[in-house]
XYZ file of N, CA and C in Angstrom:
498
model
N -8.255 -15.325 -10.044
C -7.632 -13.684 -9.798
C -6.247 -13.556 -9.245
N -6.262 -14.692 -7.523
C -4.965 -14.965 -7.102
C -3.756 -15.169 -7.627
N -3.809 -15.860 -8.802
C -2.888 -16.662 -9.446
C -2.398 -15.249 -10.539
N -3.285 -14.691 -11.074
C -3.002 -13.622 -12.167
C -2.502 -12.488 -11.205
N -2.777 -12.165 -10.066
C -2.346 -11.314 -9.208
C -0.674 -11.541 -8.854
N -0.141 -13.017 -8.651
C 1.136 -13.426 -8.598
C 1.914 -13.293 -9.773
N 1.464 -13.431 -10.810
C 2.122 -13.371 -11.832
C 2.000 -11.875 -12.439
N 1.372 -10.588 -11.902
C 1.236 -9.464 -11.926
C 2.263 -8.712 -10.942
N 2.779 -9.296 -10.044
C 3.882 -8.930 -9.087
C 5.034 -9.594 -9.891
N 5.177 -10.790 -10.096
C 6.042 -11.095 -10.686
C 6.677 -10.608 -11.790
N 5.912 -9.992 -12.538
C 6.055 -9.111 -13.720
C 6.615 -7.865 -13.458
N 6.261 -6.980 -12.286
C 6.984 -6.076 -11.750
C 8.253 -6.317 -11.361
N 8.196 -7.366 -10.707
C 10.048 -7.746 -10.166
C 10.636 -7.855 -11.287
N 10.352 -8.357 -12.273
C 11.334 -8.506 -13.524
C 11.362 -7.288 -14.316
N 10.668 -6.267 -14.190
C 10.887 -5.146 -14.756
C 9.850 -5.302 -16.260
N 8.775 -6.278 -16.268
C 8.324 -6.333 -17.315
C 6.898 -5.752 -17.065
N 6.719 -4.715 -17.033
C 5.805 -3.874 -16.569
C 4.365 -4.162 -17.653
N 4.455 -4.144 -18.712
C 3.326 -4.561 -19.667
C 2.839 -5.747 -19.100
N 3.707 -7.029 -19.003
C 2.916 -7.816 -18.585
C 2.649 -7.970 -17.545
N 3.091 -7.481 -16.385
C 2.345 -6.953 -15.291
C 0.932 -6.287 -15.376
N 0.902 -5.508 -16.257
C -0.476 -4.666 -16.436
C -1.578 -5.671 -17.010
N -1.228 -6.522 -17.839
C -1.893 -7.525 -18.371
C -2.300 -8.619 -17.502
N -1.533 -9.077 -16.567
C -2.029 -9.812 -15.784
C -2.915 -9.172 -14.792
N -2.631 -7.983 -14.180
C -3.322 -7.464 -12.916
C -4.843 -6.879 -13.393
N -4.724 -6.557 -15.104
C -6.255 -6.245 -15.275
C -6.936 -7.723 -15.166
N -6.428 -8.901 -15.950
C -7.090 -10.123 -15.875
C -7.198 -10.432 -14.332
N -6.393 -10.223 -13.659
C -6.774 -10.357 -11.918
C -8.259 -9.787 -11.837
N -8.059 -8.442 -12.062
C -9.314 -7.795 -11.554
C -10.710 -7.956 -12.413
N -10.435 -8.709 -13.384
C -11.756 -9.296 -14.039
C -12.332 -10.467 -13.407
N -11.254 -11.246 -12.951
C -11.580 -12.575 -12.262
C -12.190 -12.533 -10.622
N -11.530 -11.180 -10.305
C -11.913 -10.763 -8.879
C -13.348 -10.174 -9.161
N -13.557 -9.456 -10.151
C -14.973 -8.993 -10.300
C -16.026 -10.242 -10.404
N -15.812 -10.839 -11.383
C -16.797 -12.049 -11.395
C -16.972 -13.037 -10.406
N -15.757 -13.169 -9.160
C -15.944 -13.694 -8.178
C -16.258 -13.305 -6.943
N -16.523 -11.751 -6.981
C -16.977 -10.810 -5.920
C -16.040 -11.464 -4.766
N -14.559 -11.124 -5.298
C -13.454 -11.397 -4.136
C -13.069 -9.939 -3.778
N -13.242 -9.114 -2.471
C -12.746 -8.027 -2.230
C -11.279 -8.123 -2.450
N -10.747 -9.161 -1.608
C -9.169 -9.009 -1.089
C -8.419 -9.323 -2.301
N -8.828 -9.863 -3.244
C -7.977 -10.237 -4.686
C -8.208 -8.670 -5.385
N -9.272 -8.077 -5.401
C -9.573 -6.928 -6.176
C -8.772 -6.047 -5.336
N -8.870 -5.555 -4.072
C -7.823 -4.704 -3.340
C -6.723 -4.962 -4.180
N -6.198 -6.253 -3.755
C -4.645 -6.511 -3.946
C -4.530 -5.891 -5.607
N -5.064 -6.341 -6.604
C -5.022 -6.187 -7.745
C -4.591 -4.576 -8.172
N -5.859 -3.736 -7.494
C -5.946 -2.414 -7.730
C -4.532 -1.971 -7.098
N -4.282 -2.186 -6.082
C -3.082 -1.764 -5.344
C -1.796 -1.883 -6.013
N -1.682 -3.030 -6.667
C -0.772 -3.395 -7.180
C -0.164 -2.839 -8.721
N -1.664 -2.502 -9.067
C -1.709 -1.846 -10.320
C -0.931 -0.241 -10.129
N -1.549 0.347 -9.278
C -0.851 1.634 -8.909
C 0.421 1.381 -8.541
N 1.257 0.497 -7.968
C 2.475 0.303 -7.734
C 3.351 0.092 -8.962
N 2.675 -0.737 -10.116
C 3.168 -0.942 -10.936
C 3.401 0.561 -11.857
N 2.469 1.343 -11.585
C 2.743 2.703 -12.522
C 3.768 3.424 -11.584
N 3.399 3.579 -10.528
C 4.847 3.953 -9.773
C 6.058 3.921 -9.937
N 6.285 2.430 -10.190
C 7.624 2.187 -10.196
C 8.370 2.543 -11.718
N 7.384 2.950 -12.496
C 7.642 3.578 -14.016
C 7.595 4.957 -13.848
N 7.524 5.549 -13.002
C 7.782 6.943 -12.813
C 6.326 7.557 -13.077
N 5.211 7.219 -13.045
C 4.058 7.652 -13.643
C 2.936 7.637 -12.144
N 3.629 8.537 -11.646
C 2.915 8.903 -10.269
C 1.468 9.246 -10.674
N 1.080 10.628 -11.186
C 0.104 10.895 -11.184
C -1.184 9.864 -12.012
N -0.835 8.870 -12.553
C -1.518 7.573 -13.178
C -1.856 6.688 -12.149
N -1.008 6.443 -11.204
C -1.083 5.765 -9.878
C -1.949 6.512 -8.758
N -1.660 7.641 -8.855
C -2.935 8.503 -8.004
C -4.117 7.845 -8.334
N -4.327 8.509 -9.918
C -5.662 8.121 -9.916
C -6.144 6.668 -10.052
N -5.343 5.692 -10.234
C -5.589 4.490 -9.968
C -6.043 3.919 -8.294
N -5.530 4.532 -7.802
C -5.437 4.437 -6.030
C -6.802 5.089 -5.805
N -7.043 6.644 -6.261
C -8.495 7.009 -6.233
C -9.590 6.389 -6.838
N -9.556 5.800 -7.743
C -10.539 4.728 -8.185
C -10.670 3.610 -7.312
N -9.745 3.063 -6.765
C -10.013 1.846 -6.034
C -10.607 2.555 -4.984
N -10.337 3.325 -4.282
C -11.183 4.134 -2.781
C -12.189 4.120 -3.132
N -12.872 4.354 -4.509
C -14.122 4.470 -4.414
C -15.072 3.186 -5.082
N -14.412 2.213 -5.174
C -14.905 1.012 -5.173
C -15.805 0.465 -4.371
N -16.919 0.336 -4.651
C -18.109 0.195 -3.544
C -17.743 -1.452 -2.916
N -16.860 -2.581 -3.765
C -17.008 -3.985 -3.239
C -15.746 -3.862 -2.346
N -15.025 -2.891 -1.960
C -13.604 -2.845 -0.800
C -14.716 -2.150 0.148
N -14.858 -3.023 1.272
C -15.066 -2.205 2.459
C -14.599 -1.480 3.291
N -14.096 -0.437 2.681
C -12.945 0.369 3.267
C -12.950 0.839 4.683
N -13.809 0.461 5.514
C -14.007 1.188 6.524
C -13.372 -0.402 7.491
N -13.454 -1.372 7.059
C -12.847 -2.651 8.119
C -12.325 -3.961 6.939
N -11.976 -3.808 5.937
C -11.568 -4.877 5.001
C -10.163 -4.776 4.922
N -9.579 -6.133 5.082
C -8.281 -6.252 4.761
C -7.794 -5.882 3.650
N -8.492 -6.078 2.644
C -8.437 -5.530 1.341
C -8.140 -3.844 1.103
N -8.486 -3.486 2.129
C -8.425 -1.622 2.342
C -7.414 -1.267 2.473
N -6.696 -2.222 3.045
C -4.915 -2.230 3.779
C -4.147 -2.406 2.872
N -4.331 -3.132 1.789
C -3.442 -2.763 0.679
C -3.537 -1.565 0.093
N -4.656 -1.414 -0.409
C -4.999 -0.154 -1.296
C -4.270 1.272 -0.542
N -5.205 1.250 0.754
C -4.843 2.368 1.308
C -3.392 2.895 1.750
N -2.321 1.778 1.966
C -1.259 1.553 2.185
C -0.173 2.325 1.045
N -0.351 1.326 -0.149
C -0.422 2.239 -1.245
C -0.365 3.497 -1.674
N -1.485 3.823 -1.219
C -1.913 5.388 -1.860
C -1.529 6.671 -1.016
N -0.986 6.084 0.258
C -0.543 6.569 1.564
C 0.758 6.966 0.906
N 1.221 6.010 0.528
C 2.973 6.155 0.039
C 2.799 7.195 -1.512
N 1.781 6.954 -2.086
C 2.139 8.057 -3.257
C 1.579 9.189 -3.154
N 0.491 9.497 -2.466
C 0.590 10.839 -1.517
C 1.789 11.427 -1.227
N 2.573 10.666 -0.122
C 3.781 10.960 0.041
C 4.854 11.360 -1.054
N 4.964 10.670 -2.117
C 5.744 10.794 -2.909
C 5.103 11.950 -3.891
N 4.008 12.035 -4.004
C 3.425 13.465 -4.699
C 3.644 14.784 -3.899
N 3.814 14.441 -2.503
C 4.192 15.780 -1.669
C 2.939 16.581 -1.017
N 1.711 15.771 -1.205
C 0.498 15.900 -0.612
C 0.682 15.234 0.624
N 1.025 15.854 1.525
C 1.371 15.499 2.977
C 0.208 15.248 3.733
N -0.576 16.601 3.768
C -1.550 16.503 4.535
C -2.864 15.279 4.268
N -3.048 15.192 2.481
C -3.745 14.114 2.264
C -3.345 12.857 2.929
N -1.906 12.271 2.647
C -1.571 11.149 3.024
C -1.773 11.191 4.639
N -1.213 12.320 5.299
C -1.685 11.981 6.759
C -3.167 11.430 7.279
N -3.852 12.602 6.650
C -5.386 12.408 7.201
C -5.862 10.585 6.390
N -5.486 10.219 5.454
C -5.726 9.095 4.997
C -5.248 7.655 5.974
N -3.739 8.159 6.024
C -3.483 7.155 7.576
C -3.890 7.236 8.419
N -4.228 8.363 9.022
C -4.939 8.613 10.393
C -6.344 7.264 10.332
N -7.160 8.267 9.273
C -8.404 7.176 8.683
C -8.250 5.674 8.889
N -7.556 5.514 8.443
C -7.330 3.616 8.441
C -6.087 3.159 9.048
N -5.654 4.416 9.764
C -4.657 3.185 11.010
C -4.880 2.014 11.492
N -5.862 2.042 12.039
C -6.101 0.598 12.674
C -6.335 -0.475 11.684
N -6.976 -0.359 10.517
C -6.746 -1.412 9.494
C -5.834 -1.616 9.035
N -4.955 -0.873 8.976
C -3.414 -1.290 8.397
C -2.924 -1.832 9.473
N -2.941 -1.468 10.590
C -2.367 -2.322 11.912
C -2.653 -3.633 12.020
N -4.156 -3.592 11.829
C -4.795 -5.149 12.216
C -4.882 -6.231 10.948
N -4.572 -5.756 9.802
C -4.553 -6.750 8.607
C -3.808 -7.602 8.591
N -2.760 -7.579 9.025
C -1.626 -8.261 9.205
C -0.889 -8.940 7.888
N -0.890 -7.524 7.408
C -0.220 -7.675 5.687
C 1.131 -7.017 5.939
N 2.092 -7.427 6.142
C 3.335 -6.677 7.015
C 3.990 -5.815 5.812
N 4.012 -6.174 4.570
C 4.588 -5.369 3.429
C 3.956 -4.097 3.337
N 2.644 -3.887 3.437
C 1.702 -2.911 3.413
C 1.759 -2.169 4.717
N 2.068 -2.747 5.870
C 1.905 -2.353 7.155
C 3.326 -1.256 7.167
N 4.559 -2.027 6.917
C 5.731 -1.275 6.839
C 5.690 0.013 5.733
N 5.035 -0.142 4.459
C 5.490 0.791 3.522
C 4.239 2.053 4.465
N 3.142 1.771 4.613
C 2.254 3.183 5.080
C 3.113 3.629 6.312
N 3.658 2.858 7.234
C 4.077 3.486 8.409
C 5.611 4.265 8.183
N 6.192 3.929 7.276
C 7.398 4.062 6.910
C 7.093 5.780 6.123
N 6.257 5.383 5.303
C 6.055 6.917 4.512
C 5.304 7.887 5.540
N 4.535 7.474 6.495
C 4.032 8.453 7.634
C 5.401 8.899 8.582
N 6.246 8.008 8.782
C 7.371 8.365 9.428
C 7.872 9.609 8.711
N 8.185 9.517 7.050
C 8.752 10.456 6.557
C 7.757 11.590 6.679
N 6.762 11.647 6.789
C 5.971 12.555 6.853
C 5.927 13.693 7.750
N 5.898 12.639 8.919
C 6.339 13.383 10.301
C 7.562 14.320 10.210
N 9.028 13.731 10.043
C 9.990 13.996 9.769
C 9.995 15.509 8.857
N 9.128 15.452 7.348
C 9.378 16.508 6.645
C 8.502 17.709 7.357
N 7.722 17.353 8.337
C 7.239 18.335 9.084
C 7.744 18.847 10.200
N 8.829 18.394 10.335
C 9.459 19.004 11.519
C 9.565 18.173 12.994
N 8.808 16.994 12.710
C 8.659 16.432 14.086
C 9.149 14.973 14.146
N 10.302 14.932 14.304
C 10.998 13.729 14.552
C 10.851 12.711 15.298
N 10.261 13.561 16.633
C 9.695 12.457 17.538
C 8.485 11.735 17.435
N 7.642 12.418 16.868
C 6.359 11.677 16.202
C 7.009 10.565 15.215
N 7.883 10.917 14.026
C 8.484 10.034 12.934
C 8.895 8.793 13.892
N 9.804 9.041 14.996
C 10.452 7.737 15.629
C 9.390 7.128 16.218
N 8.159 7.866 16.737
C 7.148 6.877 17.336
C 6.557 6.059 16.647
N 6.271 6.568 15.350
C 5.711 5.614 14.384
C 6.743 4.353 13.948
N 7.748 4.386 14.074
C 8.696 3.344 13.692
C 8.813 2.318 14.884
N 8.957 2.915 16.132
C 8.826 2.266 17.186
C 7.555 1.353 17.289
N 6.317 1.860 16.783
C 4.924 0.987 16.812
C 5.345 0.076 15.869
N 5.988 0.327 14.487
C 5.798 -0.832 13.612
C 6.848 -1.913 14.062
N 7.906 -1.415 15.211
C 9.006 -2.231 15.579
C 8.284 -3.228 16.532
N 7.533 -2.437 17.196
C 7.147 -3.657 18.340
C 6.157 -4.313 17.865
N 5.416 -4.175 16.675
C 4.507 -5.062 15.819
C 5.152 -6.125 15.646
N 6.156 -5.645 14.618
C 7.226 -6.830 14.253
C 7.798 -7.880 14.975
N 8.204 -7.453 16.459
C 8.405 -8.281 17.536
C 7.462 -9.469 17.917
N 6.296 -8.463 18.007
C 5.189 -9.481 18.799
C 5.054 -10.435 17.533
N 4.935 -10.062 16.067
C 4.439 -11.009 15.385
C 5.092 -11.742 14.972
N 6.736 -11.550 15.250
C 7.889 -12.462 14.812
C 8.148 -12.175 13.423
N 8.253 -11.026 13.058
C 8.351 -10.531 11.486
C 9.683 -10.073 11.274
N 10.613 -11.116 11.299
C 12.556 -10.342 10.778
C 12.404 -9.388 10.020
N 11.558 -9.660 8.676
C 11.504 -8.647 7.855
C 11.083 -7.442 8.067
N 10.119 -7.492 8.629
C 9.424 -5.836 9.115
C 10.630 -5.137 9.748
N 11.244 -5.703 11.076
C 12.539 -5.490 11.756
C 13.980 -4.995 10.769
N 14.269 -5.883 9.897
C 15.114 -5.542 9.018
C 14.775 -4.148 8.673
N 13.829 -3.983 7.915
C 13.153 -2.910 7.093
C 13.234 -1.469 7.953
N 12.671 -1.634 9.043
C 12.461 -0.318 10.122
C 14.097 0.156 10.681
N 14.700 -0.995 10.655
C 16.331 -0.594 11.118
C 16.875 0.100 10.003
N 16.646 -0.196 8.943
C 17.261 0.383 7.920
C 16.969 2.339 7.731
């Protein structure tokens, strides 16, 4: 499952979205058989991202909705949920469903912050910062970015710091 997830991710990076879809589908099947919630959460979130980068936002939103209802992913405490929720928050922001994105972010803030998945942490927090900015709350937007910057410094994650500084 993990190997297929990696191949799916590489397919997205190469712009071969069909290859990505095939590998992510296979990853999900392996994760289902193995009962591996993290691999499953990663498969579902990456499959949604695959749809998003193709401009298929509604399909991505549906993929994330399905993932959120997946009983094997313990959404209240699982690292698997951090990847899925972070991508879903971004998709809701892109769909201009700011209230739903903010609600989801607030509900899973601690899971996202504590999962130690820097790409997903950054994705969700940038989306939330943009939501605050769109709602006319620039101080709250900056507060979110400052929080992520502090995590980046504390965790020695220079990539997070570069992204936040952009």
